[in-house]
PDB file of C-alpha atoms in Angstrom:
ATOM      1  CA  MET A   4      83.612  63.929  50.257  1.00 56.00           C
ATOM      2  CA  GLU A   5      80.143  64.741  48.939  1.00 68.00           C
ATOM      3  CA  PRO A   6      78.498  68.050  49.898  1.00 77.00           C
ATOM      4  CA  GLY A   7      76.344  67.737  53.002  1.00 86.00           C
ATOM      5  CA  GLN A   8      78.325  64.762  54.302  1.00 92.00           C
ATOM      6  CA  VAL A   9      80.991  64.087  56.906  1.00 92.00           C
ATOM      7  CA  SER A  10      83.475  61.280  56.348  1.00 90.00           C
ATOM      8  CA  ALA A  11      85.447  59.034  58.685  1.00 87.00           C
ATOM      9  CA  ARG A  12      88.189  56.513  58.001  1.00 88.00           C
ATOM     10  CA  LEU A  13      88.144  53.422  60.208  1.00 86.00           C
ATOM     11  CA  ASP A  14      91.196  51.608  61.562  1.00 88.00           C
ATOM     12  CA  ASN A  15      90.734  48.939  58.890  1.00 93.00           C
ATOM     13  CA  GLY A  16      90.987  51.576  56.162  1.00 92.00           C
ATOM     14  CA  ALA A  17      87.297  51.645  55.276  1.00 93.00           C
ATOM     15  CA  ASP A  18      85.781  55.051  54.527  1.00 92.00           C
ATOM     16  CA  LEU A  19      82.283  55.936  55.733  1.00 92.00           C
ATOM     17  CA  SER A  20      80.192  59.025  55.125  1.00 93.00           C
ATOM     18  CA  ALA A  21      76.904  60.330  56.530  1.00 94.00           C
ATOM     19  CA  PRO A  22      75.108  63.633  57.129  1.00 95.00           C
ATOM     20  CA  LEU A  23      76.020  63.496  60.836  1.00 95.00           C
ATOM     21  CA  LEU A  24      78.786  61.988  62.975  1.00 95.00           C
ATOM     22  CA  LEU A  25      77.923  61.201  66.603  1.00 95.00           C
ATOM     23  CA  ALA A  26      80.943  61.226  68.887  1.00 95.00           C
ATOM     24  CA  ALA A  27      80.122  58.621  71.535  1.00 95.00           C
ATOM     25  CA  ASP A  28      83.736  57.548  72.009  1.00 94.00           C
ATOM     26  CA  GLY A  29      84.068  58.122  75.745  1.00 93.00           C
ATOM     27  CA  ARG A  30      85.856  60.454  78.118  1.00 92.00           C
ATOM     28  CA  GLN A  31      89.079  60.390  76.123  1.00 92.00           C
ATOM     29  CA  SER A  32      87.149  61.129  72.919  1.00 95.00           C
ATOM     30  CA  GLY A  33      89.511  61.269  69.963  1.00 93.00           C
ATOM     31  CA  ILE A  34      86.845  63.061  67.956  1.00 94.00           C
ATOM     32  CA  ARG A  35      86.529  65.806  70.578  1.00 95.00           C
ATOM     33  CA  LYS A  36      90.300  66.248  70.595  1.00 94.00           C
ATOM     34  CA  HIS A  37      90.452  66.253  66.782  1.00 92.00           C
ATOM     35  CA  LEU A  38      87.880  69.056  66.717  1.00 92.00           C
ATOM     36  CA  GLY A  39      89.935  71.030  69.253  1.00 94.00           C
ATOM     37  CA  ILE A  40      87.038  71.264  71.706  1.00 95.00           C
ATOM     38  CA  ARG A  41      88.311  72.107  75.173  1.00 95.00           C
ATOM     39  CA  SER A  42      86.789  70.898  78.435  1.00 94.00           C
ATOM     40  CA  ALA A  43      86.577  72.027  82.022  1.00 93.00           C
ATOM     41  CA  LEU A  44      88.695  69.246  83.546  1.00 93.00           C
ATOM     42  CA  TRP A  45      89.995  68.244  86.957  1.00 92.00           C
ATOM     43  CA  ASP A  46      91.131  65.112  88.733  1.00 91.00           C
ATOM     44  CA  TYR A  47      89.636  63.843  92.002  1.00 88.00           C
ATOM     45  CA  GLY A  48      92.737  61.907  93.053  1.00 87.00           C
ATOM     46  CA  GLN A  49      90.556  58.817  93.371  1.00 90.00           C
ATOM     47  CA  THR A  50      90.228  55.508  91.561  1.00 94.00           C
ATOM     48  CA  GLY A  51      87.017  53.570  91.077  1.00 94.00           C
ATOM     49  CA  VAL A  52      87.370  49.873  91.921  1.00 96.00           C
ATOM     50  CA  VAL A  53      84.646  47.956  90.096  1.00 96.00           C
ATOM     51  CA  THR A  54      83.615  44.327  90.512  1.00 97.00           C
ATOM     52  CA  ALA A  55      80.532  42.203  91.242  1.00 98.00           C
ATOM     53  CA  VAL A  56      79.576  40.356  94.415  1.00 98.00           C
ATOM     54  CA  GLU A  57      77.134  37.663  95.452  1.00 98.00           C
ATOM     55  CA  HIS A  58      75.252  37.978  98.750  1.00 98.00           C
ATOM     56  CA  PRO A  59      72.762  35.958 100.806  1.00 97.00           C
ATOM     57  CA  ARG A  60      70.179  38.725 101.242  1.00 97.00           C
ATOM     58  CA  ALA A  61      67.958  39.871  98.392  1.00 97.00           C
ATOM     59  CA  HIS A  62      68.595  43.437  97.274  1.00 97.00           C
ATOM     60  CA  ASP A  63      64.954  43.844  96.143  1.00 96.00           C
ATOM     61  CA  GLY A  64      66.141  46.099  93.340  1.00 94.00           C
ATOM     62  CA  VAL A  65      67.443  48.685  95.803  1.00 93.00           C
ATOM     63  CA  ALA A  66      70.842  50.328  95.372  1.00 91.00           C
ATOM     64  CA  HIS A  67      72.896  51.110  98.457  1.00 93.00           C
ATOM     65  CA  GLU A  68      75.532  53.828  98.759  1.00 87.00           C
ATOM     66  CA  ILE A  69      77.669  54.080 101.872  1.00 87.00           C
ATOM     67  CA  PHE A  70      79.531  57.359 102.355  1.00 82.00           C
ATOM     68  CA  LEU A  71      82.905  56.655 103.915  1.00 82.00           C
ATOM     69  CA  PRO A  72      85.658  59.164 104.787  1.00 76.00           C
ATOM     70  CA  ASP A  73      87.932  57.749 102.084  1.00 78.00           C
ATOM     71  CA  GLY A  74      85.206  57.736  99.415  1.00 81.00           C
ATOM     72  CA  PRO A  75      81.745  56.303  98.671  1.00 87.00           C
ATOM     73  CA  LEU A  76      80.980  52.597  98.254  1.00 92.00           C
ATOM     74  CA  ALA A  77      78.017  51.741  96.024  1.00 92.00           C
ATOM     75  CA  LEU A  78      76.221  48.387  95.742  1.00 95.00           C
ATOM     76  CA  LEU A  79      74.082  48.396  92.603  1.00 93.00           C
ATOM     77  CA  PRO A  80      71.528  45.601  92.012  1.00 95.00           C
ATOM     78  CA  LEU A  81      72.128  43.002  89.306  1.00 96.00           C
ATOM     79  CA  SER A  82      70.049  39.916  88.508  1.00 95.00           C
ATOM     80  CA  GLY A  83      69.513  37.424  91.329  1.00 96.00           C
ATOM     81  CA  ASN A  84      71.405  37.896  94.574  1.00 96.00           C
ATOM     82  CA  ARG A  85      74.222  39.752  92.869  1.00 97.00           C
ATOM     83  CA  SER A  86      75.294  43.381  92.942  1.00 97.00           C
ATOM     84  CA  SER A  87      77.828  45.513  91.152  1.00 96.00           C
ATOM     85  CA  VAL A  88      80.380  47.254  93.368  1.00 96.00           C
ATOM     86  CA  VAL A  89      81.779  50.719  92.672  1.00 94.00           C
ATOM     87  CA  TRP A  90      84.227  51.747  95.398  1.00 94.00           C
ATOM     88  CA  SER A  91      85.863  55.177  95.063  1.00 92.00           C
ATOM     89  CA  ILE A  92      89.140  55.338  96.990  1.00 91.00           C
ATOM     90  CA  ASP A  93      92.594  56.863  96.671  1.00 90.00           C
ATOM     91  CA  ARG A  94      95.040  55.302  94.233  1.00 89.00           C
ATOM     92  CA  VAL A  95      97.217  53.577  96.827  1.00 91.00           C
ATOM     93  CA  GLN A  96      94.183  51.883  98.385  1.00 92.00           C
ATOM     94  CA  ALA A  97      92.865  51.002  94.932  1.00 93.00           C
ATOM     95  CA  GLN A  98      96.070  49.198  94.037  1.00 93.00           C
ATOM     96  CA  GLY A  99      95.835  47.291  97.308  1.00 93.00           C
ATOM     97  CA  ALA A 100      92.223  46.341  96.564  1.00 93.00           C
ATOM     98  CA  LEU A 101      93.282  45.188  93.109  1.00 93.00           C
ATOM     99  CA  ASP A 102      96.078  42.980  94.447  1.00 94.00           C
ATOM    100  CA  MET A 103      94.512  41.424  97.558  1.00 95.00           C
ATOM    101  CA  PRO A 104      92.916  37.937  97.540  1.00 96.00           C
ATOM    102  CA  ASP A 105      89.168  37.658  96.845  1.00 96.00           C
ATOM    103  CA  ALA A 106      88.349  36.524 100.384  1.00 97.00           C
ATOM    104  CA  ARG A 107      90.111  39.496 101.973  1.00 97.00           C
ATOM    105  CA  LEU A 108      88.488  42.012  99.611  1.00 97.00           C
ATOM    106  CA  ALA A 109      85.065  40.439 100.177  1.00 97.00           C
ATOM    107  CA  ALA A 110      85.511  40.680 103.960  1.00 97.00           C
ATOM    108  CA  MET A 111      86.567  44.333 103.638  1.00 95.00           C
ATOM    109  CA  LEU A 112      83.551  45.174 101.465  1.00 97.00           C
ATOM    110  CA  THR A 113      81.221  43.373 103.873  1.00 97.00           C
ATOM    111  CA  GLU A 114      82.620  45.370 106.762  1.00 96.00           C
ATOM    112  CA  ARG A 115      82.564  48.682 104.885  1.00 94.00           C
ATOM    113  CA  SER A 116      78.942  48.107 103.798  1.00 95.00           C
ATOM    114  CA  ALA A 117      77.926  47.237 107.389  1.00 94.00           C
ATOM    115  CA  GLY A 118      76.684  43.858 106.177  1.00 96.00           C
ATOM    116  CA  VAL A 119      73.609  45.437 104.577  1.00 96.00           C
ATOM    117  CA  LEU A 120      73.358  42.480 102.138  1.00 97.00           C
ATOM    118  CA  GLY A 121      75.043  39.919 104.362  1.00 97.00           C
ATOM    119  CA  GLU A 122      78.463  38.383 103.824  1.00 97.00           C
ATOM    120  CA  LEU A 123      79.705  39.274 100.351  1.00 98.00           C
ATOM    121  CA  ARG A 124      81.585  37.030  97.937  1.00 97.00           C
ATOM    122  CA  ILE A 125      83.575  38.311  94.950  1.00 97.00           C
ATOM    123  CA  ALA A 126      81.864  37.098  91.759  1.00 97.00           C
ATOM    124  CA  ALA A 127      83.785  38.799  88.940  1.00 96.00           C
ATOM    125  CA  ARG A 128      87.173  40.137  87.979  1.00 96.00           C
ATOM    126  CA  ARG A 129      88.169  43.639  89.096  1.00 96.00           C
ATOM    127  CA  TRP A 130      88.662  46.800  87.086  1.00 94.00           C
ATOM    128  CA  VAL A 131      90.046  50.170  88.140  1.00 93.00           C
ATOM    129  CA  TYR A 132      89.264  53.548  86.585  1.00 91.00           C
ATOM    130  CA  PRO A 133      90.793  56.943  87.416  1.00 91.00           C
ATOM    131  CA  LEU A 134      88.046  59.343  88.507  1.00 91.00           C
ATOM    132  CA  ASN A 135      87.939  62.821  87.085  1.00 92.00           C
ATOM    133  CA  PHE A 136      85.526  65.478  85.883  1.00 94.00           C
ATOM    134  CA  HIS A 137      85.130  67.042  82.466  1.00 95.00           C
ATOM    135  CA  HIS A 138      82.479  69.058  80.649  1.00 97.00           C
ATOM    136  CA  ALA A 139      83.038  70.107  77.055  1.00 97.00           C
ATOM    137  CA  ASP A 140      82.978  73.812  76.246  1.00 95.00           C
ATOM    138  CA  ARG A 141      80.691  72.992  73.327  1.00 95.00           C
ATOM    139  CA  TYR A 142      78.956  69.852  72.166  1.00 95.00           C
ATOM    140  CA  GLY A 143      80.186  69.733  68.610  1.00 88.00           C
ATOM    141  CA  ALA A 144      80.812  71.415  65.299  1.00 87.00           C
ATOM    142  CA  ALA A 145      79.255  71.316  61.858  1.00 86.00           C
ATOM    143  CA  ARG A 146      77.986  67.749  61.261  1.00 93.00           C
ATOM    144  CA  VAL A 147      79.454  66.431  64.523  1.00 94.00           C
ATOM    145  CA  MET A 148      77.738  66.042  67.918  1.00 95.00           C
ATOM    146  CA  LEU A 149      79.247  64.918  71.217  1.00 96.00           C
ATOM    147  CA  ILE A 150      77.016  62.735  73.381  1.00 96.00           C
ATOM    148  CA  GLY A 151      77.466  60.853  76.642  1.00 95.00           C
ATOM    149  CA  ASP A 152      80.926  60.695  78.157  1.00 95.00           C
ATOM    150  CA  ALA A 153      82.444  62.397  75.129  1.00 96.00           C
ATOM    151  CA  ALA A 154      80.602  65.570  76.216  1.00 97.00           C
ATOM    152  CA  HIS A 155      80.586  65.189  80.007  1.00 96.00           C
ATOM    153  CA  GLY A 156      82.154  62.907  82.583  1.00 94.00           C
ATOM    154  CA  ILE A 157      81.199  62.964  86.260  1.00 92.00           C
ATOM    155  CA  HIS A 158      82.130  61.183  89.494  1.00 88.00           C
ATOM    156  CA  PRO A 159      80.085  57.989  90.045  1.00 87.00           C
ATOM    157  CA  ILE A 160      79.059  59.120  93.556  1.00 81.00           C
ATOM    158  CA  ALA A 161      75.372  59.412  92.593  1.00 74.00           C
ATOM    159  CA  GLY A 162      75.343  56.838  89.792  1.00 78.00           C
ATOM    160  CA  GLN A 163      74.119  59.412  87.261  1.00 83.00           C
ATOM    161  CA  GLY A 164      76.643  59.151  84.408  1.00 86.00           C
ATOM    162  CA  LEU A 165      74.617  56.579  82.461  1.00 88.00           C
ATOM    163  CA  ASN A 166      71.362  58.433  83.115  1.00 89.00           C
ATOM    164  CA  LEU A 167      72.801  61.632  81.640  1.00 92.00           C
ATOM    165  CA  ALA A 168      73.973  59.752  78.557  1.00 94.00           C
ATOM    166  CA  LEU A 169      70.559  58.125  78.105  1.00 94.00           C
ATOM    167  CA  ARG A 170      68.894  61.531  78.331  1.00 94.00           C
ATOM    168  CA  ASP A 171      71.323  62.814  75.676  1.00 96.00           C
ATOM    169  CA  VAL A 172      70.281  59.946  73.439  1.00 95.00           C
ATOM    170  CA  ALA A 173      66.563  60.457  74.101  1.00 95.00           C
ATOM    171  CA  VAL A 174      66.674  64.162  73.210  1.00 95.00           C
ATOM    172  CA  LEU A 175      68.860  63.543  70.168  1.00 95.00           C
ATOM    173  CA  ALA A 176      66.589  60.744  68.907  1.00 95.00           C
ATOM    174  CA  GLU A 177      63.579  63.045  69.147  1.00 95.00           C
ATOM    175  CA  LEU A 178      65.345  65.880  67.332  1.00 95.00           C
ATOM    176  CA  LEU A 179      66.658  63.653  64.568  1.00 95.00           C
ATOM    177  CA  GLY A 180      63.248  61.994  64.200  1.00 95.00           C
ATOM    178  CA  GLU A 181      61.629  65.392  63.775  1.00 95.00           C
ATOM    179  CA  ALA A 182      64.239  66.485  61.257  1.00 94.00           C
ATOM    180  CA  ALA A 183      63.940  63.263  59.233  1.00 94.00           C
ATOM    181  CA  THR A 184      60.139  63.526  59.162  1.00 95.00           C
ATOM    182  CA  LEU A 185      60.378  67.079  57.837  1.00 94.00           C
ATOM    183  CA  GLY A 186      63.071  66.141  55.319  1.00 93.00           C
ATOM    184  CA  LEU A 187      65.657  68.427  56.924  1.00 93.00           C
ATOM    185  CA  ASP A 188      69.436  68.078  56.886  1.00 94.00           C
ATOM    186  CA  LEU A 189      70.402  65.873  59.853  1.00 94.00           C
ATOM    187  CA  GLY A 190      73.793  67.558  60.120  1.00 92.00           C
ATOM    188  CA  ASP A 191      72.581  71.142  60.092  1.00 92.00           C
ATOM    189  CA  ILE A 192      74.368  73.363  62.615  1.00 90.00           C
ATOM    190  CA  GLN A 193      71.026  74.685  63.886  1.00 92.00           C
ATOM    191  CA  LEU A 194      70.067  71.160  64.920  1.00 92.00           C
ATOM    192  CA  LEU A 195      73.313  70.893  66.901  1.00 91.00           C
ATOM    193  CA  ARG A 196      72.647  74.197  68.615  1.00 93.00           C
ATOM    194  CA  ARG A 197      69.105  73.115  69.484  1.00 95.00           C
ATOM    195  CA  TYR A 198      70.414  69.870  70.979  1.00 96.00           C
ATOM    196  CA  GLU A 199      73.035  71.711  73.026  1.00 95.00           C
ATOM    197  CA  ARG A 200      70.478  74.270  74.213  1.00 95.00           C
ATOM    198  CA  LEU A 201      68.311  71.433  75.508  1.00 95.00           C
ATOM    199  CA  ARG A 202      70.996  69.271  77.076  1.00 95.00           C
ATOM    200  CA  ARG A 203      73.606  71.614  78.528  1.00 95.00           C
ATOM    201  CA  PRO A 204      71.487  72.983  81.437  1.00 93.00           C
ATOM    202  CA  ASP A 205      70.535  69.496  82.673  1.00 91.00           C
ATOM    203  CA  ASN A 206      74.085  68.211  82.292  1.00 93.00           C
ATOM    204  CA  ALA A 207      75.525  71.293  84.015  1.00 93.00           C
ATOM    205  CA  VAL A 208      73.212  70.898  87.021  1.00 89.00           C
ATOM    206  CA  MET A 209      74.129  67.236  87.488  1.00 88.00           C
ATOM    207  CA  CYS A 210      77.835  67.947  86.939  1.00 90.00           C
ATOM    208  CA  ALA A 211      77.753  70.610  89.655  1.00 89.00           C
ATOM    209  CA  ALA A 212      75.700  68.427  92.019  1.00 84.00           C
ATOM    210  CA  THR A 213      77.947  65.367  91.767  1.00 84.00           C
ATOM    211  CA  ASP A 214      81.076  67.494  92.059  1.00 85.00           C
ATOM    212  CA  GLY A 215      79.715  69.095  95.217  1.00 80.00           C
ATOM    213  CA  LEU A 216      78.735  65.720  96.696  1.00 77.00           C
ATOM    214  CA  THR A 217      82.189  64.342  95.947  1.00 78.00           C
ATOM    215  CA  ARG A 218      83.899  67.205  97.750  1.00 75.00           C
ATOM    216  CA  LEU A 219      81.450  66.965 100.657  1.00 72.00           C
ATOM    217  CA  PHE A 220      81.728  63.220 101.206  1.00 68.00           C
ATOM    218  CA  SER A 221      85.293  62.390 100.149  1.00 61.00           C
ATOM    219  CA  ASN A 222      87.376  64.158 102.757  1.00 56.00           C
ATOM    220  CA  ARG A 223      88.067  64.143 106.485  1.00 56.00           C
ATOM    221  CA  LEU A 224      87.628  67.801 107.498  1.00 51.00           C
ATOM    222  CA  PRO A 225      86.449  67.902 111.130  1.00 55.00           C
ATOM    223  CA  LEU A 226      83.137  69.775 110.720  1.00 52.00           C
ATOM    224  CA  LEU A 227      81.915  67.990 107.612  1.00 52.00           C
ATOM    225  CA  PRO A 228      80.323  64.943 109.310  1.00 54.00           C
ATOM    226  CA  GLN A 229      77.936  67.276 111.161  1.00 55.00           C
ATOM    227  CA  ILE A 230      77.221  69.247 107.981  1.00 52.00           C
ATOM    228  CA  ARG A 231      76.547  66.011 106.073  1.00 52.00           C
ATOM    229  CA  ARG A 232      74.198  64.695 108.740  1.00 55.00           C
ATOM    230  CA  PHE A 233      72.339  67.998 108.843  1.00 48.00           C
ATOM    231  CA  GLY A 234      71.980  68.129 105.057  1.00 51.00           C
ATOM    232  CA  LEU A 235      70.823  64.522 104.693  1.00 52.00           C
ATOM    233  CA  GLY A 236      68.422  64.932 107.607  1.00 52.00           C
ATOM    234  CA  LEU A 237      66.981  68.064 106.009  1.00 47.00           C
ATOM    235  CA  VAL A 238      66.371  66.221 102.738  1.00 45.00           C
ATOM    236  CA  GLY A 239      64.849  63.276 104.620  1.00 54.00           C
ATOM    237  CA  ARG A 240      62.354  65.557 106.379  1.00 57.00           C
ATOM    238  CA  SER A 241      61.356  67.588 103.328  1.00 53.00           C
ATOM    239  CA  SER A 242      59.094  65.996 100.725  1.00 59.00           C
ATOM    240  CA  MET A 243      59.749  68.969  98.435  1.00 54.00           C
ATOM    241  CA  LEU A 244      63.526  68.470  98.541  1.00 44.00           C
ATOM    242  CA  LYS A 245      63.168  64.712  98.059  1.00 47.00           C
ATOM    243  CA  SER A 246      60.922  65.282  95.046  1.00 56.00           C
ATOM    244  CA  PHE A 247      63.433  67.742  93.601  1.00 51.00           C
ATOM    245  CA  PHE A 248      66.361  65.317  93.895  1.00 50.00           C
ATOM    246  CA  VAL A 249      64.335  62.395  92.530  1.00 52.00           C
ATOM    247  CA  ALA A 250      63.235  64.503  89.561  1.00 55.00           C
ATOM    248  CA  GLN A 251      66.835  65.530  88.834  1.00 53.00           C
ATOM    249  CA  ALA A 252      68.151  61.986  89.159  1.00 53.00           C
ATOM    250  CA  THR A 253      65.482  60.407  86.956  1.00 52.00           C
ATOM    251  CA  GLY A 254      65.385  63.161  84.351  1.00 54.00           C
ATOM    252  CA  LEU A 255      61.767  64.072  85.095  1.00 53.00           C
ATOM    253  CA  ALA A 256      62.901  67.660  85.637  1.00 55.00           C
ATOM    254  CA  THR A 257      63.900  67.821  81.952  1.00 54.00           C
ATOM    255  CA  GLN A 258      61.282  65.928  79.993  1.00 50.00           C
ATOM    256  CA  VAL A 259      62.283  65.134  76.412  1.00 48.00           C
ATOM    257  CA  GLY A 260      59.121  66.613  74.982  1.00 48.00           C
ATOM    258  CA  GLN A 261      59.274  69.886  76.897  1.00 51.00           C
ATOM    259  CA  PRO A 262      58.573  73.110  74.988  1.00 42.00           C
ATOM    260  CA  ARG A 263      61.443  74.368  72.920  1.00 42.00           C
TER     261      ARG A 263
END
């Protein structure tokens, strides 16, 4: 390997080298494990059932999330009168949802969503994913950076996993663009530390928020329905709180070009 380079051997035997290796290989990142980077990790005991549905009512680009005692059900807008479904339920229920006929699952989803988009019809195959949490102790090593799910994995309750990954990419693109313009080493450890300094606080806030929401909305403790209603009502009545949550969800609270 040449000085100032990192090398990787692909499954087909080809060898590649570059100043920087980006580990974007998902929650089970082999690169993270190879580097020996540990993560805060726990399991939610839930499975995400994912599919797509067609519906008679237009979604108008609006996502719907219904908080049920056994886990949240999200309807996320796709093109036309179609939506993606992410239903977080326990593993026994998930296996049942995977095995049942399309018509029965569609009727169950229609009922669970209170018919907000009308009668649903299953429009795609189904996938299931175990739901857990992880946040890497550090985001890389010399000439290696973890981004996206390789660095952090959260519950889909607020639909923020992709947004966090996109913000990782946006910050990293800016940093690498700056470094390339100045003729600096793209794999320098100081660049990694700068990236981690910028991204970890935002990721940590969203990790904590989604974990708290999951624990608040995915259980049947007697007093929690009242607490949930109070909390949601408080947010609904406060423009300041609504602005705060919108800023966190969209990334406006951590602009890419903020002072460093």
